[in-house]
Protein backbone atom coordinates (compact mmCIF):
# COMPACT_ATOMS: atom_id res chain seq x y z
CA UNK A 1 0.00 0.00 0.00
CA UNK A 2 2.82 2.39 0.87
CA UNK A 3 4.40 1.78 -2.53
CA UNK A 4 1.22 2.79 -4.33
CA UNK A 5 0.64 5.78 -2.05
CA UNK A 6 4.01 7.23 -3.10
CA UNK A 7 2.73 7.47 -6.67
CA UNK A 8 0.26 10.13 -5.53
CA UNK A 9 3.07 12.71 -5.89
CA UNK A 10 3.09 13.47 -9.63
CA UNK A 11 6.18 12.59 -11.64
CA UNK A 12 7.56 15.96 -12.75
CA UNK A 13 8.47 14.51 -16.15
CA UNK A 14 4.83 13.53 -16.71
CA UNK A 15 3.34 16.72 -15.30
CA UNK A 16 1.95 18.03 -18.57
CA UNK A 17 -0.98 20.35 -19.23
CA UNK A 18 -4.41 18.74 -19.08
CA UNK A 19 -6.93 19.67 -21.75
CA UNK A 20 -9.17 16.59 -21.80
CA UNK A 21 -10.37 13.99 -19.29
CA UNK A 22 -12.34 10.79 -19.85
CA UNK A 23 -14.24 9.61 -16.78
CA UNK A 24 -14.99 5.91 -17.15
CA UNK A 25 -18.45 6.21 -15.59
CA UNK A 26 -21.84 7.47 -16.67
CA UNK A 27 -22.31 11.24 -16.69
CA UNK A 28 -23.61 12.66 -13.40
CA UNK A 29 -27.25 13.73 -13.35
CA UNK A 30 -26.57 16.61 -10.97
CA UNK A 31 -25.90 19.81 -12.92
CA UNK A 32 -23.79 21.01 -9.99
CA UNK A 33 -21.42 18.04 -10.16
CA UNK A 34 -17.79 18.94 -9.33
CA UNK A 35 -16.81 17.53 -12.73
CA UNK A 36 -18.70 20.36 -14.44
CA UNK A 37 -17.12 22.86 -12.08
CA UNK A 38 -13.68 21.61 -13.13
CA UNK A 39 -14.64 22.13 -16.79
CA UNK A 40 -15.65 25.74 -16.17
CA UNK A 41 -12.86 26.61 -13.77
CA UNK A 42 -9.94 25.20 -15.75
CA UNK A 43 -11.26 25.21 -19.32
CA UNK A 44 -10.81 21.45 -19.77
CA UNK A 45 -13.11 19.02 -21.56
CA UNK A 46 -14.56 16.27 -19.35
CA UNK A 47 -16.30 13.40 -21.14
CA UNK A 48 -18.05 10.41 -19.60
CA UNK A 49 -18.15 6.85 -20.89
CA UNK A 50 -18.84 3.72 -18.82
CA UNK A 51 -16.15 1.11 -19.45
CA UNK A 52 -18.23 -1.65 -17.88
CA UNK A 53 -21.85 -2.75 -18.16
CA UNK A 54 -24.05 -4.52 -15.64
CA UNK A 55 -26.35 -7.25 -16.89
CA UNK A 56 -28.81 -9.18 -14.77
CA UNK A 57 -28.44 -12.95 -14.91
CA UNK A 58 -31.43 -14.92 -16.13
CA UNK A 59 -33.72 -16.30 -13.44
CA UNK A 60 -33.09 -19.84 -14.69
CA UNK A 61 -29.37 -19.32 -14.08
CA UNK A 62 -30.00 -17.92 -10.62
CA UNK A 63 -32.01 -21.04 -9.77
CA UNK A 64 -28.95 -23.16 -10.50
CA UNK A 65 -27.32 -21.63 -7.40
CA UNK A 66 -30.01 -23.35 -5.30
CA UNK A 67 -30.47 -20.39 -2.98
CA UNK A 68 -33.62 -20.04 -0.91
CA UNK A 69 -34.05 -16.30 -0.37
CA UNK A 70 -36.68 -16.78 2.32
CA UNK A 71 -34.28 -18.80 4.46
CA UNK A 72 -32.45 -15.57 5.20
CA UNK A 73 -33.26 -12.88 7.75
CA UNK A 74 -31.07 -10.05 6.46
CA UNK A 75 -29.88 -8.68 3.13
CA UNK A 76 -26.60 -6.83 2.53
CA UNK A 77 -26.67 -4.22 -0.23
CA UNK A 78 -23.46 -2.59 -1.43
CA UNK A 79 -24.85 -0.93 -4.58
CA UNK A 80 -28.00 0.15 -6.38
CA UNK A 81 -27.42 -2.61 -8.91
CA UNK A 82 -27.64 -5.16 -6.12
CA UNK A 83 -30.98 -3.69 -4.98
CA UNK A 84 -32.44 -3.63 -8.50
CA UNK A 85 -31.50 -7.21 -9.31
CA UNK A 86 -32.46 -8.60 -5.90
CA UNK A 87 -36.01 -7.32 -6.25
CA UNK A 88 -36.08 -8.36 -9.93
CA UNK A 89 -35.22 -11.93 -8.96
CA UNK A 90 -37.81 -11.86 -6.17
CA UNK A 91 -40.45 -10.68 -8.64
CA UNK A 92 -39.58 -13.38 -11.17
CA UNK A 93 -39.59 -16.00 -8.41
CA UNK A 94 -42.93 -14.64 -7.13
CA UNK A 95 -41.38 -14.11 -3.71
CA UNK A 96 -42.84 -11.53 -1.33
CA UNK A 97 -40.06 -10.32 0.94
CA UNK A 98 -41.20 -10.54 4.60
CA UNK A 99 -41.83 -7.26 6.40
CA UNK A 100 -39.41 -8.25 9.18
CA UNK A 101 -36.49 -8.68 6.76
CA UNK A 102 -33.49 -6.58 7.82
CA UNK A 103 -31.50 -4.55 5.31
CA UNK A 104 -27.85 -3.57 5.73
CA UNK A 105 -26.77 -0.87 3.27
CA UNK A 106 -23.24 0.36 2.65
CA UNK A 107 -24.22 4.05 2.54
CA UNK A 108 -27.20 6.27 3.24
CA UNK A 109 -27.59 6.87 -0.50
CA UNK A 110 -27.90 3.12 -1.07
CA UNK A 111 -30.43 2.87 1.76
CA UNK A 112 -32.49 5.71 0.31
CA UNK A 113 -32.62 3.88 -3.02
CA UNK A 114 -34.54 1.10 -1.27
CA UNK A 115 -37.55 3.43 -1.34
CA UNK A 116 -37.99 2.41 -4.95
CA UNK A 117 -39.13 -1.01 -3.71
CA UNK A 118 -40.17 -0.79 -0.03
CA UNK A 119 -41.52 1.67 2.52
CA UNK A 120 -38.35 2.30 4.53
CA UNK A 121 -40.04 3.63 7.66
CA UNK A 122 -41.76 0.27 8.07
CA UNK A 123 -38.56 -1.76 7.72
CA UNK A 124 -35.41 -2.36 9.73
CA UNK A 125 -32.66 -0.65 7.76
CA UNK A 126 -29.07 -0.34 8.99
CA UNK A 127 -26.67 2.00 7.23
CA UNK A 128 -22.90 2.29 7.00
CA UNK A 129 -21.11 5.53 6.31
CA UNK A 130 -18.82 4.93 3.34
CA UNK A 131 -16.98 1.62 3.06
CA UNK A 132 -17.62 -2.09 3.54
CA UNK A 133 -15.50 -1.97 6.69
CA UNK A 134 -17.79 0.70 8.15
CA UNK A 135 -20.77 -1.54 7.44
CA UNK A 136 -19.00 -4.49 9.06
CA UNK A 137 -18.93 -2.66 12.37
CA UNK A 138 -22.73 -2.62 12.29
CA UNK A 139 -23.04 -6.20 11.05
CA UNK A 140 -20.92 -7.41 13.98
CA UNK A 141 -23.77 -6.48 16.30
CA UNK A 142 -26.16 -8.82 14.44
CA UNK A 143 -24.14 -12.01 14.25
CA UNK A 144 -27.18 -14.29 14.72
CA UNK A 145 -28.75 -13.18 11.41
CA UNK A 146 -28.72 -15.29 8.27
CA UNK A 147 -27.28 -12.89 5.70
CA UNK A 148 -27.86 -12.88 1.95
CA UNK A 149 -25.36 -10.92 -0.14
CA UNK A 150 -26.65 -10.11 -3.67
CA UNK A 151 -23.58 -9.42 -5.79
CA UNK A 152 -22.04 -9.56 -9.23
CA UNK A 153 -19.70 -12.17 -10.64
CA UNK A 154 -16.89 -9.72 -9.81
CA UNK A 155 -17.36 -8.50 -6.28
CA UNK A 156 -15.15 -6.84 -3.71
CA UNK A 157 -13.61 -9.44 -1.40
CA UNK A 158 -13.27 -7.62 1.91
CA UNK A 159 -16.79 -7.94 3.31
CA UNK A 160 -17.64 -11.57 2.35
CA UNK A 161 -14.12 -12.75 3.15
CA UNK A 162 -14.24 -11.24 6.63
CA UNK A 163 -17.66 -12.69 7.34
CA UNK A 164 -16.64 -16.06 5.95
CA UNK A 165 -13.73 -16.35 8.35
CA UNK A 166 -15.61 -15.09 11.41
CA UNK A 167 -18.47 -17.59 11.62
CA UNK A 168 -21.22 -15.41 10.14
CA UNK A 169 -24.02 -17.14 8.26
CA UNK A 170 -23.54 -15.63 4.83
CA UNK A 171 -24.81 -16.70 1.40
CA UNK A 172 -23.42 -15.01 -1.70
CA UNK A 173 -26.02 -14.74 -4.46
CA UNK A 174 -24.75 -13.79 -7.91
CA UNK A 175 -27.64 -11.85 -9.46
CA UNK A 176 -25.86 -9.75 -12.09
CA UNK A 177 -22.68 -9.71 -14.13
CA UNK A 178 -20.08 -7.05 -14.77
CA UNK A 179 -18.87 -7.15 -18.38
CA UNK A 180 -16.68 -4.93 -20.51
CA UNK A 181 -18.49 -2.34 -22.63
CA UNK A 182 -17.89 -2.01 -26.37
CA UNK A 183 -15.49 0.94 -26.77
CA UNK A 184 -14.52 0.40 -30.40
CA UNK A 185 -15.64 3.92 -31.34
CA UNK A 186 -12.92 5.35 -29.07
CA UNK A 187 -10.07 3.70 -30.96
CA UNK A 188 -8.89 6.94 -32.58
CA UNK A 189 -9.86 9.22 -29.67
CA UNK A 190 -7.19 10.32 -27.20
CA UNK A 191 -7.44 11.95 -23.77
CA UNK A 192 -4.86 13.51 -21.49
CA UNK A 193 -6.35 11.74 -18.45
CA UNK A 194 -8.30 8.50 -18.05
CA UNK A 195 -10.07 8.18 -14.68
CA UNK A 196 -10.82 4.65 -13.43
CA UNK A 197 -12.95 3.48 -10.51
CA UNK A 198 -12.58 -0.30 -10.49
CA UNK A 199 -10.23 -3.06 -11.66
CA UNK A 200 -12.95 -4.03 -14.15
CA UNK A 201 -12.41 -0.71 -15.91
CA UNK A 202 -8.74 -1.58 -16.47
CA UNK A 203 -9.76 -5.02 -17.74
CA UNK A 204 -12.18 -3.39 -20.17
CA UNK A 205 -9.46 -1.05 -21.44
CA UNK A 206 -7.23 -3.93 -22.49
CA UNK A 207 -10.06 -6.15 -23.74
CA UNK A 208 -11.05 -3.33 -26.10
CA UNK A 209 -7.52 -2.16 -26.91
CA UNK A 210 -5.03 -5.03 -26.40
CA UNK A 211 -2.21 -2.92 -27.82
CA UNK A 212 -2.91 0.13 -25.64
CA UNK A 213 0.19 2.23 -24.99
CA UNK A 214 0.00 4.80 -22.21
CA UNK A 215 2.58 7.23 -23.57
CA UNK A 216 1.62 10.69 -22.22
CA UNK A 217 -1.86 9.68 -21.06
CA UNK A 218 -2.16 10.18 -17.33
CA UNK A 219 -4.02 7.49 -15.37
CA UNK A 220 -6.20 8.33 -12.36
CA UNK A 221 -7.50 5.63 -10.04
CA UNK A 222 -10.02 5.66 -7.20
CA UNK A 223 -9.44 3.12 -4.44
CA UNK A 224 -6.52 0.88 -3.56
CA UNK A 225 -7.74 -2.11 -5.60
CA UNK A 226 -8.07 0.04 -8.72
CA UNK A 227 -4.64 1.54 -8.11
CA UNK A 228 -3.20 -1.96 -7.78
CA UNK A 229 -4.89 -3.04 -11.02
CA UNK A 230 -3.28 -0.08 -12.79
CA UNK A 231 0.23 -1.03 -11.67
CA UNK A 232 -0.40 -4.75 -12.25
CA UNK A 233 -1.28 -3.90 -15.86
CA UNK A 234 2.11 -2.25 -16.28
CA UNK A 235 0.67 1.27 -16.37
CA UNK A 236 1.94 4.34 -14.54
CA UNK A 237 -0.39 5.67 -11.86
CA UNK A 238 -0.31 9.47 -11.99
CA UNK A 239 -3.33 10.47 -9.92
CA UNK A 240 -4.77 8.60 -6.95
CA UNK A 241 -7.79 9.06 -4.71
CA UNK A 242 -8.77 9.06 -1.98
CA UNK A 243 -5.81 10.81 -0.41
CA UNK A 244 -5.67 13.08 2.65
CA UNK A 245 -5.60 16.16 0.43
CA UNK A 246 -8.06 14.72 -2.10
CA UNK A 247 -10.82 12.46 -0.68
CA UNK A 248 -12.67 12.29 -4.01
CA UNK A 249 -11.75 11.69 -7.63
CA UNK A 250 -12.74 15.24 -8.56
CA UNK A 251 -10.57 16.56 -5.74
CA UNK A 252 -7.59 14.52 -6.95
CA UNK A 253 -8.11 15.65 -10.55
CA UNK A 254 -8.34 19.29 -9.55
CA UNK A 255 -5.23 19.02 -7.37
CA UNK A 256 -3.32 17.58 -10.34
CA UNK A 257 -4.65 20.14 -12.84
CA UNK A 258 -3.63 23.00 -10.57
CA UNK A 259 -0.03 21.78 -10.77
CA UNK A 260 -0.01 20.67 -14.40
CA UNK A 261 -1.77 23.72 -15.84
CA UNK A 262 -0.07 26.35 -13.70
C-alpha positions in Angstrom: 0.0 0.0 0.0 2.8 2.4 0.9 4.4 1.8 -2.5 1.2 2.8 -4.3 0.6 5.8 -2.0 4.0 7.2 -3.1 2.7 7.5 -6.7 0.3 10.1 -5.5 3.1 12.7 -5.9 3.1 13.5 -9.6 6.2 12.6 -11.6 7.6 16.0 -12.7 8.5 14.5 -16.2 4.8 13.5 -16.7 3.3 16.7 -15.3 1.9 18.0 -18.6 -1.0 20.3 -19.2 -4.4 18.7 -19.1 -6.9 19.7 -21.7 -9.2 16.6 -21.8 -10.4 14.0 -19.3 -12.3 10.8 -19.9 -14.2 9.6 -16.8 -15.0 5.9 -17.2 -18.4 6.2 -15.6 -21.8 7.5 -16.7 -22.3 11.2 -16.7 -23.6 12.7 -13.4 -27.2 13.7 -13.4 -26.6 16.6 -11.0 -25.9 19.8 -12.9 -23.8 21.0 -10.0 -21.4 18.0 -10.2 -17.8 18.9 -9.3 -16.8 17.5 -12.7 -18.7 20.4 -14.4 -17.1 22.9 -12.1 -13.7 21.6 -13.1 -14.6 22.1 -16.8 -15.6 25.7 -16.2 -12.9 26.6 -13.8 -9.9 25.2 -15.8 -11.3 25.2 -19.3 -10.8 21.5 -19.8 -13.1 19.0 -21.6 -14.6 16.3 -19.3 -16.3 13.4 -21.1 -18.0 10.4 -19.6 -18.1 6.9 -20.9 -18.8 3.7 -18.8 -16.2 1.1 -19.4 -18.2 -1.7 -17.9 -21.8 -2.8 -18.2 -24.0 -4.5 -15.6 -26.4 -7.2 -16.9 -28.8 -9.2 -14.8 -28.4 -13.0 -14.9 -31.4 -14.9 -16.1 -33.7 -16.3 -13.4 -33.1 -19.8 -14.7 -29.4 -19.3 -14.1 -30.0 -17.9 -10.6 -32.0 -21.0 -9.8 -28.9 -23.2 -10.5 -27.3 -21.6 -7.4 -30.0 -23.3 -5.3 -30.5 -20.4 -3.0 -33.6 -20.0 -0.9 -34.0 -16.3 -0.4 -36.7 -16.8 2.3 -34.3 -18.8 4.5 -32.4 -15.6 5.2 -33.3 -12.9 7.7 -31.1 -10.0 6.5 -29.9 -8.7 3.1 -26.6 -6.8 2.5 -26.7 -4.2 -0.2 -23.5 -2.6 -1.4 -24.9 -0.9 -4.6 -28.0 0.1 -6.4 -27.4 -2.6 -8.9 -27.6 -5.2 -6.1 -31.0 -3.7 -5.0 -32.4 -3.6 -8.5 -31.5 -7.2 -9.3 -32.5 -8.6 -5.9 -36.0 -7.3 -6.3 -36.1 -8.4 -9.9 -35.2 -11.9 -9.0 -37.8 -11.9 -6.2 -40.5 -10.7 -8.6 -39.6 -13.4 -11.2 -39.6 -16.0 -8.4 -42.9 -14.6 -7.1 -41.4 -14.1 -3.7 -42.8 -11.5 -1.3 -40.1 -10.3 0.9 -41.2 -10.5 4.6 -41.8 -7.3 6.4 -39.4 -8.2 9.2 -36.5 -8.7 6.8 -33.5 -6.6 7.8 -31.5 -4.5 5.3 -27.8 -3.6 5.7 -26.8 -0.9 3.3 -23.2 0.4 2.6 -24.2 4.1 2.5 -27.2 6.3 3.2 -27.6 6.9 -0.5 -27.9 3.1 -1.1 -30.4 2.9 1.8 -32.5 5.7 0.3 -32.6 3.9 -3.0 -34.5 1.1 -1.3 -37.6 3.4 -1.3 -38.0 2.4 -4.9 -39.1 -1.0 -3.7 -40.2 -0.8 0.0 -41.5 1.7 2.5 -38.4 2.3 4.5 -40.0 3.6 7.7 -41.8 0.3 8.1 -38.6 -1.8 7.7 -35.4 -2.4 9.7 -32.7 -0.7 7.8 -29.1 -0.3 9.0 -26.7 2.0 7.2 -22.9 2.3 7.0 -21.1 5.5 6.3 -18.8 4.9 3.3 -17.0 1.6 3.1 -17.6 -2.1 3.5 -15.5 -2.0 6.7 -17.8 0.7 8.1 -20.8 -1.5 7.4 -19.0 -4.5 9.1 -18.9 -2.7 12.4 -22.7 -2.6 12.3 -23.0 -6.2 11.1 -20.9 -7.4 14.0 -23.8 -6.5 16.3 -26.2 -8.8 14.4 -24.1 -12.0 14.2 -27.2 -14.3 14.7 -28.8 -13.2 11.4 -28.7 -15.3 8.3 -27.3 -12.9 5.7 -27.9 -12.9 1.9 -25.4 -10.9 -0.1 -26.7 -10.1 -3.7 -23.6 -9.4 -5.8 -22.0 -9.6 -9.2 -19.7 -12.2 -10.6 -16.9 -9.7 -9.8 -17.4 -8.5 -6.3 -15.1 -6.8 -3.7 -13.6 -9.4 -1.4 -13.3 -7.6 1.9 -16.8 -7.9 3.3 -17.6 -11.6 2.3 -14.1 -12.7 3.2 -14.2 -11.2 6.6 -17.7 -12.7 7.3 -16.6 -16.1 5.9 -13.7 -16.3 8.3 -15.6 -15.1 11.4 -18.5 -17.6 11.6 -21.2 -15.4 10.1 -24.0 -17.1 8.3 -23.5 -15.6 4.8 -24.8 -16.7 1.4 -23.4 -15.0 -1.7 -26.0 -14.7 -4.5 -24.7 -13.8 -7.9 -27.6 -11.8 -9.5 -25.9 -9.8 -12.1 -22.7 -9.7 -14.1 -20.1 -7.1 -14.8 -18.9 -7.1 -18.4 -16.7 -4.9 -20.5 -18.5 -2.3 -22.6 -17.9 -2.0 -26.4 -15.5 0.9 -26.8 -14.5 0.4 -30.4 -15.6 3.9 -31.3 -12.9 5.4 -29.1 -10.1 3.7 -31.0 -8.9 6.9 -32.6 -9.9 9.2 -29.7 -7.2 10.3 -27.2 -7.4 11.9 -23.8 -4.9 13.5 -21.5 -6.3 11.7 -18.5 -8.3 8.5 -18.1 -10.1 8.2 -14.7 -10.8 4.7 -13.4 -12.9 3.5 -10.5 -12.6 -0.3 -10.5 -10.2 -3.1 -11.7 -12.9 -4.0 -14.1 -12.4 -0.7 -15.9 -8.7 -1.6 -16.5 -9.8 -5.0 -17.7 -12.2 -3.4 -20.2 -9.5 -1.0 -21.4 -7.2 -3.9 -22.5 -10.1 -6.1 -23.7 -11.1 -3.3 -26.1 -7.5 -2.2 -26.9 -5.0 -5.0 -26.4 -2.2 -2.9 -27.8 -2.9 0.1 -25.6 0.2 2.2 -25.0 0.0 4.8 -22.2 2.6 7.2 -23.6 1.6 10.7 -22.2 -1.9 9.7 -21.1 -2.2 10.2 -17.3 -4.0 7.5 -15.4 -6.2 8.3 -12.4 -7.5 5.6 -10.0 -10.0 5.7 -7.2 -9.4 3.1 -4.4 -6.5 0.9 -3.6 -7.7 -2.1 -5.6 -8.1 0.0 -8.7 -4.6 1.5 -8.1 -3.2 -2.0 -7.8 -4.9 -3.0 -11.0 -3.3 -0.1 -12.8 0.2 -1.0 -11.7 -0.4 -4.8 -12.2 -1.3 -3.9 -15.9 2.1 -2.3 -16.3 0.7 1.3 -16.4 1.9 4.3 -14.5 -0.4 5.7 -11.9 -0.3 9.5 -12.0 -3.3 10.5 -9.9 -4.8 8.6 -6.9 -7.8 9.1 -4.7 -8.8 9.1 -2.0 -5.8 10.8 -0.4 -5.7 13.1 2.7 -5.6 16.2 0.4 -8.1 14.7 -2.1 -10.8 12.5 -0.7 -12.7 12.3 -4.0 -11.8 11.7 -7.6 -12.7 15.2 -8.6 -10.6 16.6 -5.7 -7.6 14.5 -7.0 -8.1 15.6 -10.6 -8.3 19.3 -9.6 -5.2 19.0 -7.4 -3.3 17.6 -10.3 -4.6 20.1 -12.8 -3.6 23.0 -10.6 0.0 21.8 -10.8 0.0 20.7 -14.4 -1.8 23.7 -15.8 -0.1 26.4 -13.7 
